[in-house]
Short mmCIF file of C-alpha atoms and ligand atoms in Angstrom, two decimals:
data_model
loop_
_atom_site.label_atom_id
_atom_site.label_comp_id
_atom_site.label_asym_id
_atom_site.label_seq_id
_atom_site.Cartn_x
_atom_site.Cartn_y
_atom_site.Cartn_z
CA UNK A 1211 0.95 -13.22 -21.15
CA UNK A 1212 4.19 -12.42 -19.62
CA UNK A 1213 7.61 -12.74 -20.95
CA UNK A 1214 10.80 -12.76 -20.50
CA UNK A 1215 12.85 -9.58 -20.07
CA UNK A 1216 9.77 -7.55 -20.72
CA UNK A 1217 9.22 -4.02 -19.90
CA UNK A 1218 6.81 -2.52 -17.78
CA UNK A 1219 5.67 -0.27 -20.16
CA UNK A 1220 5.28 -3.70 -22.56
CA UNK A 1221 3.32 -5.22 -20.17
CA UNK A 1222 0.87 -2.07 -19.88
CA UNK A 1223 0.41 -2.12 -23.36
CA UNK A 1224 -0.30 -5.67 -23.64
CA UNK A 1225 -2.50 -6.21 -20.72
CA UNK A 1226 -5.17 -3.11 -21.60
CA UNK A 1227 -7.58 -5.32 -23.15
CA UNK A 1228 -7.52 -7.28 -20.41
CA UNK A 1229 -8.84 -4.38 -17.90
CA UNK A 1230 -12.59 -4.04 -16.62
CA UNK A 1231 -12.79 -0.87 -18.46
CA UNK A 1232 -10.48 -0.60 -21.79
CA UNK A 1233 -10.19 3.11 -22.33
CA UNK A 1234 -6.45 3.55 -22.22
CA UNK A 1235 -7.05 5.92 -19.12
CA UNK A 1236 -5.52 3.38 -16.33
CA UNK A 1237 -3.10 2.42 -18.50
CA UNK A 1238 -1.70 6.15 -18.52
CA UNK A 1239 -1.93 6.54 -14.87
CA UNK A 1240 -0.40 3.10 -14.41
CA UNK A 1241 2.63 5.13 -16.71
CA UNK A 1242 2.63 8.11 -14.49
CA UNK A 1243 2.72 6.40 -11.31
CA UNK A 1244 5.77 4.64 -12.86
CA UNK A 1245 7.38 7.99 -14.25
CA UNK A 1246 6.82 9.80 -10.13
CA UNK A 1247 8.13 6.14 -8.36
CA UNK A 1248 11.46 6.88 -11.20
CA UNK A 1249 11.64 10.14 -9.62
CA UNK A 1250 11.80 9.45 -6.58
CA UNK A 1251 13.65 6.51 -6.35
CA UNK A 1252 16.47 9.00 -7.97
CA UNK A 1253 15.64 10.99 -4.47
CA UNK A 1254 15.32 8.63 -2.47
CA UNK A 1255 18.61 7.18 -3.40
CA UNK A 1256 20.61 10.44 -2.59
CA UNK A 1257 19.56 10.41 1.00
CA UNK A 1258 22.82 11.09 2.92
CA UNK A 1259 24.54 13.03 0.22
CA UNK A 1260 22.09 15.89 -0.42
CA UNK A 1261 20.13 17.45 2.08
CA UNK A 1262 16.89 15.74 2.14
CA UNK A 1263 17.05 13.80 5.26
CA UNK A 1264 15.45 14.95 8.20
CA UNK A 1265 12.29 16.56 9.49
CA UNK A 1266 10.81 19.12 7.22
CA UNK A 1267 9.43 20.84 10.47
CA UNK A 1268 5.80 20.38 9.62
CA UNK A 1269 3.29 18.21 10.96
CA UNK A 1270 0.59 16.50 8.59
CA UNK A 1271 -3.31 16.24 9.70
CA UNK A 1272 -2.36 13.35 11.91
CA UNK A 1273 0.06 15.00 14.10
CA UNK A 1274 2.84 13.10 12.41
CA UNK A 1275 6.11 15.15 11.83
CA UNK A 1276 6.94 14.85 7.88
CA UNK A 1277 10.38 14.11 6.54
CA UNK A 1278 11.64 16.03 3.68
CA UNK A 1279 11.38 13.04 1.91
CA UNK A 1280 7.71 12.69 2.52
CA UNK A 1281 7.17 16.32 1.31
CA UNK A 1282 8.84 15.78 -1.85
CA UNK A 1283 7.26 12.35 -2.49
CA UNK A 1284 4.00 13.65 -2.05
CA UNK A 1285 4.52 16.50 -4.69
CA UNK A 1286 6.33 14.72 -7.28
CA UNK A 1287 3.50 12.13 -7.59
CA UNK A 1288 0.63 15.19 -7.25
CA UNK A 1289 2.28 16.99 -9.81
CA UNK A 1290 3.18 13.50 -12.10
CA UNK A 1291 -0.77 13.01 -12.06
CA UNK A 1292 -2.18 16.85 -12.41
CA UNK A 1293 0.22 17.40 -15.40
CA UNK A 1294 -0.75 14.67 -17.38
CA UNK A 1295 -4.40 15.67 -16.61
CA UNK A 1296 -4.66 11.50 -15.92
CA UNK A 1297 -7.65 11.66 -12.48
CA UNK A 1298 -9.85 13.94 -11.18
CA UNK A 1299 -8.92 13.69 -8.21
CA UNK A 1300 -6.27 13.12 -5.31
CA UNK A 1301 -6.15 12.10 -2.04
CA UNK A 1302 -2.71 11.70 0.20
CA UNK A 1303 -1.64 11.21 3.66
CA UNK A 1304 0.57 14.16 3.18
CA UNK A 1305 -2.95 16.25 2.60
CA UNK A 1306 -5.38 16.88 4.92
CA UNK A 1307 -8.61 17.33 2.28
CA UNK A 1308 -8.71 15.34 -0.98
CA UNK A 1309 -7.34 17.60 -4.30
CA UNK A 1310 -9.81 18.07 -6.66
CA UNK A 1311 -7.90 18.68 -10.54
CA UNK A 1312 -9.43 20.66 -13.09
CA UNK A 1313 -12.25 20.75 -11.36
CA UNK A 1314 -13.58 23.83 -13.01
CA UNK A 1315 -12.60 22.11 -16.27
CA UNK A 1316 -15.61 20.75 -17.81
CA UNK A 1317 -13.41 19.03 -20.41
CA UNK A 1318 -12.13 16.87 -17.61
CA UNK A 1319 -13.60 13.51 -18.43
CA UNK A 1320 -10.91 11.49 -16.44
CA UNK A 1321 -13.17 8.96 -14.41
CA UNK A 1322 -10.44 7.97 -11.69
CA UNK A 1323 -9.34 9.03 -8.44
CA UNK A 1324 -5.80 7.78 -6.95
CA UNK A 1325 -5.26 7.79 -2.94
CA UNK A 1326 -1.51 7.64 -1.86
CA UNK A 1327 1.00 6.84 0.95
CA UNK A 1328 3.85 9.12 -0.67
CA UNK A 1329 6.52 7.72 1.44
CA UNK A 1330 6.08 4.59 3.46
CA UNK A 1331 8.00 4.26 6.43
CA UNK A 1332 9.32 7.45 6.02
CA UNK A 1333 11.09 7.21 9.46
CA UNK A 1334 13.56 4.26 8.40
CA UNK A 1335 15.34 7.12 6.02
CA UNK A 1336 17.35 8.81 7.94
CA UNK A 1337 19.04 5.01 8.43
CA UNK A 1338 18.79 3.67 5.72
CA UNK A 1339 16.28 1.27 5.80
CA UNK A 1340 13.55 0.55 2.82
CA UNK A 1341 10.99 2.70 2.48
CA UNK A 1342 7.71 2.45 -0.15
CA UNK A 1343 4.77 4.00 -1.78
CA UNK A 1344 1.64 2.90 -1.66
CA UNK A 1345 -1.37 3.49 -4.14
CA UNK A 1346 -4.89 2.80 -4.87
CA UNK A 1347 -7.16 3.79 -7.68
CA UNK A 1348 -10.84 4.25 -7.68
CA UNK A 1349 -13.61 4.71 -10.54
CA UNK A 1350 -15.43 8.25 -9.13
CA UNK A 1351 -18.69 7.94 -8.49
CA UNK A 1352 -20.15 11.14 -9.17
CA UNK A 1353 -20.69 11.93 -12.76
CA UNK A 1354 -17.81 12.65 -15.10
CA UNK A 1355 -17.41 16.52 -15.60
CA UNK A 1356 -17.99 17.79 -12.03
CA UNK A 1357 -15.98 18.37 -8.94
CA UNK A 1358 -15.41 15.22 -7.31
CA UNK A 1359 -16.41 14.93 -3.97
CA UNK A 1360 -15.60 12.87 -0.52
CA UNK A 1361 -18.27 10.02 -1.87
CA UNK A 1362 -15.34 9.34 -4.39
CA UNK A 1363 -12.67 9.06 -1.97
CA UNK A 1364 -14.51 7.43 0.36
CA UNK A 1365 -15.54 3.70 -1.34
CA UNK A 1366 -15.35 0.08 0.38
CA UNK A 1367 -11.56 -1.51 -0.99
CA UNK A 1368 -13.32 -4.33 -2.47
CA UNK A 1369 -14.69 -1.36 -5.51
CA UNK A 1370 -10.65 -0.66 -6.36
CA UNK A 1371 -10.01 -0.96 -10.20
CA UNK A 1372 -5.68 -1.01 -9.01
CA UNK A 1373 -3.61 -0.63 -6.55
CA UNK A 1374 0.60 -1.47 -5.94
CA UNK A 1375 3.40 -0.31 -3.98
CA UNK A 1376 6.91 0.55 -5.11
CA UNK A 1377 9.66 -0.84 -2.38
CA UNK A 1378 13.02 1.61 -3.01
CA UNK A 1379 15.04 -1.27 -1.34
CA UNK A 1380 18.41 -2.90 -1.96
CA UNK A 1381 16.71 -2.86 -5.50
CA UNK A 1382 13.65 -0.52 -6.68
CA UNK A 1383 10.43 -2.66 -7.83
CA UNK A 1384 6.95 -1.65 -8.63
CA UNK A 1385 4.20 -4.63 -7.62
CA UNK A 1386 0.57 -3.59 -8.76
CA UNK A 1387 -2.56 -5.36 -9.61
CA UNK A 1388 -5.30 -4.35 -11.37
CA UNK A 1389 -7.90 -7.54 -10.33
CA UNK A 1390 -6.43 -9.88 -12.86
CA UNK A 1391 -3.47 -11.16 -10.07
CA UNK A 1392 0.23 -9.52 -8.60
CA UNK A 1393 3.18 -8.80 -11.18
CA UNK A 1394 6.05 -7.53 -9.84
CA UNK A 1395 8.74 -4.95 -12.19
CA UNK A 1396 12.22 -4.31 -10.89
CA UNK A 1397 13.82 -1.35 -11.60
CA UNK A 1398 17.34 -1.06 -13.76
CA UNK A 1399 18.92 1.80 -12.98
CA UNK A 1400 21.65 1.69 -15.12
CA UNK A 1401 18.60 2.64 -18.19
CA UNK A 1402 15.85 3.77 -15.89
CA UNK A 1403 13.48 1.01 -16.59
CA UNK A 1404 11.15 -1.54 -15.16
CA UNK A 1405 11.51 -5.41 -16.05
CA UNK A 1406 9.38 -7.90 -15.05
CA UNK A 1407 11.13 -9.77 -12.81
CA UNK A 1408 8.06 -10.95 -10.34
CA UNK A 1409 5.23 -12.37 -12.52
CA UNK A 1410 2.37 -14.28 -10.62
CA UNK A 1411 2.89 -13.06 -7.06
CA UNK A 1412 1.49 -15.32 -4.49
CA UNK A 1413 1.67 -15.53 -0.66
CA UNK A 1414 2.23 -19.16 0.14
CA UNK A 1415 -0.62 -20.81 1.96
CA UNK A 1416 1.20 -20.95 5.06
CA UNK A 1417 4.54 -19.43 6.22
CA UNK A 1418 6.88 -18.55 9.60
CA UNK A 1419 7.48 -15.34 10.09
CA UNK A 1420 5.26 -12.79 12.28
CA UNK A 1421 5.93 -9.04 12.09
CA UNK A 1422 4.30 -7.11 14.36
CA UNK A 1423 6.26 -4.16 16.64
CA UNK A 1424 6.33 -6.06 20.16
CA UNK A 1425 7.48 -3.12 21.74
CA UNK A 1426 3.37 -2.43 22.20
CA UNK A 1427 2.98 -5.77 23.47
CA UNK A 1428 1.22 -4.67 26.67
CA UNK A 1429 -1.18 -2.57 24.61
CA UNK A 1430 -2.97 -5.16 22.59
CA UNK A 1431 -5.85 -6.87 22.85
CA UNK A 1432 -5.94 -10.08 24.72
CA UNK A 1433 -6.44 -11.73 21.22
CA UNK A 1434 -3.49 -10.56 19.68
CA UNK A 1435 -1.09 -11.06 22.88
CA UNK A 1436 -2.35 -15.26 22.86
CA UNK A 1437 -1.56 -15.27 18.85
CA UNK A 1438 1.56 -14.29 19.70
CA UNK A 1439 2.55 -16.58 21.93
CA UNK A 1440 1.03 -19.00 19.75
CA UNK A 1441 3.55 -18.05 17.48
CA UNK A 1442 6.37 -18.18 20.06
CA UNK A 1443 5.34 -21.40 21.03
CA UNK A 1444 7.84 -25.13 20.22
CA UNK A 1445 5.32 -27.31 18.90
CA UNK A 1446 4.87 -28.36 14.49
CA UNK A 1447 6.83 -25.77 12.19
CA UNK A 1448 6.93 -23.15 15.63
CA UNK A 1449 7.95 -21.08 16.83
CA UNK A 1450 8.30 -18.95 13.99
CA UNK A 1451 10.56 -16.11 13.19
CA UNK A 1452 9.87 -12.54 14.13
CA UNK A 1453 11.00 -10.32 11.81
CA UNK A 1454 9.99 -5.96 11.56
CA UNK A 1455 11.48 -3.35 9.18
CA UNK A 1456 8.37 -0.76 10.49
CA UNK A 1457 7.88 -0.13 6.87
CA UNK A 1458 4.44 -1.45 6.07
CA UNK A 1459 5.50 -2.50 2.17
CA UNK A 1460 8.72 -3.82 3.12
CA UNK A 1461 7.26 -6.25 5.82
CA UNK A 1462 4.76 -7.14 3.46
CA UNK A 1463 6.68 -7.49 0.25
CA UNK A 1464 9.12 -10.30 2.36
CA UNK A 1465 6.19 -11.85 4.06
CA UNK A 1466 4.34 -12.27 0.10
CA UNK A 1467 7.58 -13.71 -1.07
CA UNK A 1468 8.52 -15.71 1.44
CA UNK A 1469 5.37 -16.37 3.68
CA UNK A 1470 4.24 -14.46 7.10
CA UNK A 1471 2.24 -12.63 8.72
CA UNK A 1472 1.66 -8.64 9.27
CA UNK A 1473 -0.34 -6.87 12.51
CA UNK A 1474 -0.70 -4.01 13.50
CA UNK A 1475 -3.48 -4.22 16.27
CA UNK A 1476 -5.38 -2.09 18.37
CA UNK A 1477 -3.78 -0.75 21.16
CA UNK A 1478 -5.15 0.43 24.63
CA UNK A 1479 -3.21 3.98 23.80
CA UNK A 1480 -4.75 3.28 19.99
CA UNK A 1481 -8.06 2.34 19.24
CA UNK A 1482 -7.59 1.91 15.47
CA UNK A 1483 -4.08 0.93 15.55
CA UNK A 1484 -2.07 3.37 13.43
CA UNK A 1485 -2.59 2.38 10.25
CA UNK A 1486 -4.49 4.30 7.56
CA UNK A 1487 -7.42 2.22 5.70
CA UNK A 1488 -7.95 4.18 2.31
CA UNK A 1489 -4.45 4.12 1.11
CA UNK A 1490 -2.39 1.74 3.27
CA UNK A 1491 -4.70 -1.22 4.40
CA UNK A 1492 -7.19 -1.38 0.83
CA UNK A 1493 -4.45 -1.22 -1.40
CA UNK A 1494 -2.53 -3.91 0.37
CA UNK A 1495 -5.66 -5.89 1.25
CA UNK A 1496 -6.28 -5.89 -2.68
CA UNK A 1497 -2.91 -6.97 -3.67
CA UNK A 1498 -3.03 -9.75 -0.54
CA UNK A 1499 -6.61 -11.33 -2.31
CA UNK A 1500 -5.13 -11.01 -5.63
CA UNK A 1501 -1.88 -13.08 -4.35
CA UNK A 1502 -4.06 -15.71 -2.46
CA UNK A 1503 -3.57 -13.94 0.74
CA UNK A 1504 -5.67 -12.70 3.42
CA UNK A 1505 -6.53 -9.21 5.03
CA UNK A 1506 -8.42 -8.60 8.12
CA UNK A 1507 -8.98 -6.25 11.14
CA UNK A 1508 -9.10 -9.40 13.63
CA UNK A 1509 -12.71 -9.66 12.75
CA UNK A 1510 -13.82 -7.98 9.16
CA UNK A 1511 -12.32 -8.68 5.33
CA UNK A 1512 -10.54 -4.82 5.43
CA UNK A 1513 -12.00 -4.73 1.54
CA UNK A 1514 -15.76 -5.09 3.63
CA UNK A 1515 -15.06 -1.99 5.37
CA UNK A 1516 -17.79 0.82 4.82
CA UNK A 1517 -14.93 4.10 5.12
CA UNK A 1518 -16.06 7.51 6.74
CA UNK A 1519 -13.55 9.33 6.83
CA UNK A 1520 -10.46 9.96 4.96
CA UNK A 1521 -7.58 9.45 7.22
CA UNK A 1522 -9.46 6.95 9.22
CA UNK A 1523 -7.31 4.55 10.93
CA UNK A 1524 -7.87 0.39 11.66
CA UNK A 1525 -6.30 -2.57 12.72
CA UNK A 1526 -4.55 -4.42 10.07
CA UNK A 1527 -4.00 -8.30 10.16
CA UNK A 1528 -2.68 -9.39 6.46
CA UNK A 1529 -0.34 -12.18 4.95
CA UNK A 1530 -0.26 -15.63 4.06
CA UNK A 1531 -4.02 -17.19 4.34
CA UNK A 1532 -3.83 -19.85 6.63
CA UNK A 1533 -1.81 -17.80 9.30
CA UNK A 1534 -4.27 -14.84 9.40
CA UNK A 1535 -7.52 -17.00 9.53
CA UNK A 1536 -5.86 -18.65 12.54
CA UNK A 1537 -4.83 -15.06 14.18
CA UNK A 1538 -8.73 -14.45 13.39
CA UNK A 1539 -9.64 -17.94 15.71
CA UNK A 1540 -7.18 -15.98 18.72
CA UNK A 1541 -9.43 -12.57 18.25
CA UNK A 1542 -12.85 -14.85 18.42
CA UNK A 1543 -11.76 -16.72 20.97
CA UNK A 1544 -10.40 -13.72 23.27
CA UNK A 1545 -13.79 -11.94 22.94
P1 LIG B 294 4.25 6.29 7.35
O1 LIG B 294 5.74 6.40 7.27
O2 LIG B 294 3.59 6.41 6.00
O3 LIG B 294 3.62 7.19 8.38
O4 LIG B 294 3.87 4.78 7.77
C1 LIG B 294 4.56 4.16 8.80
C2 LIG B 294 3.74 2.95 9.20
C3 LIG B 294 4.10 1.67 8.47
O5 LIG B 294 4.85 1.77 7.36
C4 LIG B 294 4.83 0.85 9.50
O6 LIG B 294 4.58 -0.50 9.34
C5 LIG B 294 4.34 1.39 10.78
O7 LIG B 294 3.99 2.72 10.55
C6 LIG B 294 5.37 1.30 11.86
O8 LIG B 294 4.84 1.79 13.03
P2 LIG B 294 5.55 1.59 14.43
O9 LIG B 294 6.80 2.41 14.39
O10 LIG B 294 4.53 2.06 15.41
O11 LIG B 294 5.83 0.10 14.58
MN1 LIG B 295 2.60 4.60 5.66
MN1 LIG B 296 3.75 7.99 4.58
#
């Protein structure tokens, strides 16, 4: 039960019993993930006055140029997890192949694997603009003791035991779920710790904003381009308002709070879209379900998607319920 001005770390604590699996073990990588989003957060925060803005001058497996920021991201939460000897393995968007830790270890029993978006929206720094990260945490499948493999990494979104963001916005909060519904923690500064400020996260039913980067408007499908008109349209509670930060986990956290819709479609330069299943779309098609919302790639439930490769890419339709089952109706009808 939540309460009032509790801690994260409280909240751990008192919701372990209440995981699948009551070990302790997600509870402590819950705690590190919360330690690494501290650390950053202190990073991210200095942006402008040290020198971490900018291009690192590196590009990552996808031919994406990293920001400093996303280097740095990426290591403290590696390193926050391998320390602590929490999972067995990692995968990142910052990495091209998955990390196995301790893998020659046979003493390392840990039975999880995390997959991360370090930095989220990593381009919005250099003005800024929110960024996030983004998380997701799987039981391995492969027996306890032994290398992990891809087969770990590589598991349908509805199998996720967790998953969250943190959103370093005008305030810092960590929203996670671990299949038991949304809490949201925002961050005090001042005393470097989460409260409990969100508890019971839900996407209303229905709500009026889109977000969607209309910029590629000629690119998408013909399903897509009558949705949005749909939502341009003067007729009920429409047209609705169009609002995009082009940082996935600050669109979404506004749309959950205050009710919208996300898409990022397929493009005719794109045939994916842009956005990275395993540790963008699960983990915020598991937090969507778990806050009576919706995800979809125009067609499929995102957590019914059978994943082949690791930085495999898909369109991503996600929000409030009703709006996403009627930008669903547009793909059918387009097809
Ligand atoms: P990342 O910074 O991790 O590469 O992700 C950026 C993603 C996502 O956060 C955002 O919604 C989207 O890219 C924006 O893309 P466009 O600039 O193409 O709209
Ligand atoms: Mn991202
Ligand atoms: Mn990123």
């Amino acid at each position: 039960m939540s309460q009032k001005n509790q801690t994260l770390g409280e909240f751990i604590i008192e919701n372990q019993s209440s995981f699948k699996y009551t070990s302790g073990e997600l509870s402590r990588l819950i705690n590190s993930i919360r330690l690494a989003a501290k650390v950053v957060n202190h990073e991210v925060n200095k942006a402008g006055l040290v020198d971490i803005i900018g291009a690192a001058g590196d590009t990552n497996i996808q031919g994406e140029d990293q920001q400093k920021l996303d280097v740095y991201a990426n290591e403290k939460f590696i390193q926050t997890l391998t320390n602590r000897n929490i999972v067995c393995g990692i995968a990142s968007e910052e990495e091209d192949d998955f990390i196995s830790i301790n893998s020659q270890d046979e003493n390392n029993n840990n039975k999880y694997v995390v997959l991360i978006d370090p930095l989220d929206g990593s381009s919005n720094i250099d003005v800024n603009v929110s960024v996030g990260t983004i998380f997701s945490v799987y039981r391995r499948v492969t027996p306890v003791g032994t290398p992990v493999t891809l087969e770990d990494f590589l598991q349908k979104g509805s199998q996720q035991v967790a998953a969250g963001y943190v959103v370093y916005g005008t305030s810092t909060m960590l929203v996670y779920t671990t299949g038991a519904g949304v809490n949201g923690f925002t961050l005090n500064p001042a005393i470097g710790t989460f409260y409990l400020s969100h508890p019971d996260m839900e996407f209303p039913e229905n709500g009026k904003i889109y977000s969607v980067n209309e910029g590629n408007y000629i690119h998408f499908p013909q399903g897509i381009k009558n949705y949005i008109k749909y939502c341009q349209m003067e007729e009920g509670d429409r047209p609705y308002t169009s609002r995009y930060i082009g940082s996935l986990v600050s669109d979404f956290h506004r749309n959950m709070i205050k009710g919208g819709i996300y898409l990022y479609p397929k493009s005719s330069k794109n045939s994916n879209g842009k956005l990275r299943l395993l540790y963008e779309c699960n983990p915020m098609a598991f937090l969507a379900e778990q806050a009576n919302g919706k995800a979809s790639d125009g067609f499929t439930r995102i957590l019914d998607i059978e994943p082949t490769e690791l930085h495999q890419r898909v369109p991503f339709i996600c929000g409030s319920k009703n709006m996403v089952v009627k930008a669903e109706e547009f793909m059918r009808l387009a097809e």
